Amino acid sequence: SQKIEQNSEALNIQEGKTATLTCNYTNYSPAYLQWYRQDPGRGPVFLLLIRENEKEKRKERLKVTFDTTLKQSLFHITASQPADSATYLCAPGGGGFKTIFGAGTRLFVKA
Amino acid sequence: EAQVTQNPRYLITVTGKKLTVTCSQNMNHEYMSWYRQDPGLGLRQIYYSMNVEVTDKGDVPEGYKVSRKEKRNFPLILESPSPNQTSLYFCASSLGEPSSYNSPLHFGNGTRLTVT
């Protein structure tokens, strides 16, 4: 069955450093992959989408890579700030009307 | 303001007492979906709807019902709630089929349900 793995352990980093989050998937080949941010008690918010033919996508301090050979996406936040503290979810897609999410990685950025 | 609105935000009920969680979107989106979120399990899809009067099961549909009589509304119905349905529920909508590149999901702020 399709499986998505994100680091279950929280990631703690110092303000100003680059945070790198990993999303691995198995048993399918998504046409694209989305990343969402979720704050406590709130619904996820869409951040970025990267397509299978794109190696890298950037948006302000965010960068996403998509390696279809490794079946992995990396999500980077450069010059991280305490306001970046949240849970980040990946969602490989292209499978029609169903959307499958990873369990998410909790990021803490210390001032 | 474009948004997905869920009500109520918090709900405590007892086993077997029928309840409905409402969801409404004001973006004229065709696609709507319900998810439940449990610690360590992530978001799991319950039901989804591609358009009015068209619904289909997600990965965990047992114990839930939905309806899509109007484009903007997609209520989630628990006919006989049980404690294992205690969870955080999210409604979401998108412009079209989520596999479309221009169709990210917009989520509501969630309904925390406790069934005792």
Short mmCIF file of N, CA, C and O in Angstrom, two decimals, chain A residues 11-52:
data_model
loop_
_atom_site.label_atom_id
_atom_site.label_comp_id
_atom_site.label_asym_id
_atom_site.label_seq_id
_atom_site.Cartn_x
_atom_site.Cartn_y
_atom_site.Cartn_z
N LEU A 11 11.99 18.53 15.19
CA LEU A 11 13.26 19.11 14.78
C LEU A 11 13.44 20.43 15.52
O LEU A 11 12.60 21.33 15.41
N ASN A 12 14.53 20.52 16.26
CA ASN A 12 14.84 21.74 17.01
C ASN A 12 16.04 22.42 16.39
O ASN A 12 17.10 21.79 16.26
N ILE A 13 15.92 23.68 16.01
CA ILE A 13 17.05 24.39 15.44
C ILE A 13 17.12 25.80 16.00
O ILE A 13 16.14 26.31 16.57
N GLN A 14 18.26 26.42 15.81
CA GLN A 14 18.48 27.78 16.29
C GLN A 14 18.04 28.78 15.22
O GLN A 14 18.20 28.52 14.01
N GLU A 15 17.52 29.87 15.67
CA GLU A 15 17.12 30.94 14.76
C GLU A 15 18.27 31.32 13.83
O GLU A 15 19.42 31.40 14.26
N GLY A 16 17.95 31.51 12.57
CA GLY A 16 18.95 31.89 11.59
C GLY A 16 19.52 30.71 10.81
O GLY A 16 20.10 30.89 9.73
N LYS A 17 19.38 29.52 11.35
CA LYS A 17 19.87 28.32 10.66
C LYS A 17 18.87 27.84 9.63
O LYS A 17 17.72 28.29 9.60
N THR A 18 19.31 26.90 8.80
CA THR A 18 18.41 26.29 7.81
C THR A 18 17.80 25.02 8.37
O THR A 18 18.51 24.14 8.85
N ALA A 19 16.48 24.94 8.29
CA ALA A 19 15.77 23.72 8.69
C ALA A 19 15.54 22.86 7.46
O ALA A 19 15.15 23.38 6.40
N THR A 20 15.78 21.57 7.59
CA THR A 20 15.55 20.65 6.47
C THR A 20 14.65 19.51 6.95
O THR A 20 14.98 18.79 7.89
N LEU A 21 13.51 19.37 6.28
CA LEU A 21 12.55 18.33 6.61
C LEU A 21 12.47 17.34 5.45
O LEU A 21 12.59 17.73 4.28
N THR A 22 12.24 16.07 5.79
CA THR A 22 12.27 15.01 4.79
C THR A 22 10.91 14.36 4.63
O THR A 22 10.18 14.17 5.61
N CYS A 23 10.58 14.02 3.39
CA CYS A 23 9.36 13.29 3.08
C CYS A 23 9.73 12.15 2.13
O CYS A 23 10.22 12.41 1.03
N ASN A 24 9.54 10.93 2.59
CA ASN A 24 9.80 9.76 1.75
C ASN A 24 8.49 9.05 1.44
O ASN A 24 7.61 8.97 2.30
N TYR A 25 8.37 8.52 0.25
CA TYR A 25 7.14 7.82 -0.10
C TYR A 25 7.49 6.49 -0.79
O TYR A 25 8.55 6.35 -1.40
N THR A 26 6.61 5.53 -0.65
CA THR A 26 6.83 4.22 -1.26
C THR A 26 5.55 3.71 -1.91
O THR A 26 4.45 4.12 -1.55
N ASN A 27 5.73 2.84 -2.86
CA ASN A 27 4.64 2.13 -3.53
C ASN A 27 3.75 3.00 -4.39
O ASN A 27 2.60 2.64 -4.66
N TYR A 28 4.23 4.16 -4.80
CA TYR A 28 3.55 4.87 -5.88
C TYR A 28 4.45 5.95 -6.44
O TYR A 28 5.51 6.22 -5.90
N SER A 29 4.01 6.50 -7.54
CA SER A 29 4.79 7.51 -8.26
C SER A 29 3.95 8.75 -8.44
O SER A 29 3.24 8.91 -9.44
N PRO A 30 4.02 9.67 -7.49
CA PRO A 30 3.19 10.88 -7.59
C PRO A 30 3.64 11.80 -8.71
O PRO A 30 4.83 11.89 -9.02
N ALA A 31 2.68 12.45 -9.33
CA ALA A 31 2.98 13.41 -10.39
C ALA A 31 3.45 14.74 -9.80
O ALA A 31 4.07 15.55 -10.49
N TYR A 32 3.13 14.97 -8.54
CA TYR A 32 3.58 16.20 -7.89
C TYR A 32 3.55 15.96 -6.38
O TYR A 32 3.06 14.92 -5.91
N LEU A 33 4.06 16.91 -5.64
CA LEU A 33 4.09 16.79 -4.19
C LEU A 33 3.83 18.18 -3.60
O LEU A 33 4.41 19.17 -4.04
N GLN A 34 2.95 18.22 -2.61
CA GLN A 34 2.61 19.48 -1.95
C GLN A 34 3.17 19.49 -0.53
O GLN A 34 3.29 18.44 0.11
N TRP A 35 3.45 20.68 -0.03
CA TRP A 35 3.82 20.88 1.36
C TRP A 35 2.84 21.86 1.99
O TRP A 35 2.49 22.88 1.38
N TYR A 36 2.43 21.51 3.22
CA TYR A 36 1.49 22.33 3.98
C TYR A 36 2.11 22.65 5.34
O TYR A 36 2.88 21.85 5.89
N ARG A 37 1.67 23.77 5.92
CA ARG A 37 2.05 24.14 7.27
C ARG A 37 0.81 24.06 8.15
O ARG A 37 -0.27 24.50 7.75
N GLN A 38 0.99 23.51 9.36
CA GLN A 38 -0.13 23.45 10.30
C GLN A 38 0.30 23.98 11.65
O GLN A 38 1.25 23.49 12.25
N ASP A 39 -0.42 24.97 12.14
CA ASP A 39 -0.20 25.52 13.47
C ASP A 39 -1.15 24.82 14.45
O ASP A 39 -2.22 24.36 14.06
N PRO A 40 -0.77 24.78 15.74
CA PRO A 40 -1.62 24.07 16.72
C PRO A 40 -3.05 24.58 16.71
O PRO A 40 -3.31 25.79 16.75
N GLY A 41 -4.00 23.64 16.62
CA GLY A 41 -5.40 24.00 16.65
C GLY A 41 -5.95 24.62 15.38
O GLY A 41 -7.09 25.08 15.35
N ARG A 42 -5.14 24.62 14.32
CA ARG A 42 -5.58 25.22 13.06
C ARG A 42 -5.50 24.20 11.93
O ARG A 42 -4.85 23.17 12.03
N GLY A 43 -6.20 24.51 10.84
CA GLY A 43 -6.12 23.65 9.67
C GLY A 43 -4.84 23.87 8.89
O GLY A 43 -4.23 24.94 8.98
N PRO A 44 -4.40 22.86 8.14
CA PRO A 44 -3.19 23.02 7.32
C PRO A 44 -3.37 24.14 6.29
O PRO A 44 -4.47 24.38 5.80
N VAL A 45 -2.25 24.78 5.97
CA VAL A 45 -2.23 25.84 4.96
C VAL A 45 -1.23 25.48 3.88
O VAL A 45 -0.08 25.13 4.17
N PHE A 46 -1.66 25.56 2.65
CA PHE A 46 -0.81 25.21 1.50
C PHE A 46 0.38 26.15 1.40
O PHE A 46 0.24 27.38 1.52
N LEU A 47 1.57 25.57 1.14
CA LEU A 47 2.78 26.37 0.97
C LEU A 47 3.33 26.30 -0.45
O LEU A 47 3.51 27.32 -1.11
N LEU A 48 3.63 25.09 -0.90
CA LEU A 48 4.32 24.93 -2.18
C LEU A 48 3.90 23.64 -2.84
O LEU A 48 3.59 22.65 -2.17
N LEU A 49 3.94 23.63 -4.16
CA LEU A 49 3.74 22.42 -4.94
C LEU A 49 4.91 22.27 -5.90
O LEU A 49 5.33 23.26 -6.52
N ILE A 50 5.45 21.07 -6.01
CA ILE A 50 6.52 20.80 -6.96
C ILE A 50 6.10 19.63 -7.83
O ILE A 50 5.53 18.65 -7.36
N ARG A 51 6.36 19.74 -9.13
CA ARG A 51 5.94 18.71 -10.08
C ARG A 51 7.06 17.70 -10.29
O ARG A 51 8.24 17.99 -10.03
N GLU A 52 6.73 16.56 -10.84
CA GLU A 52 7.71 15.48 -11.00
C GLU A 52 8.84 15.86 -11.94
O GLU A 52 9.94 15.31 -11.85
#
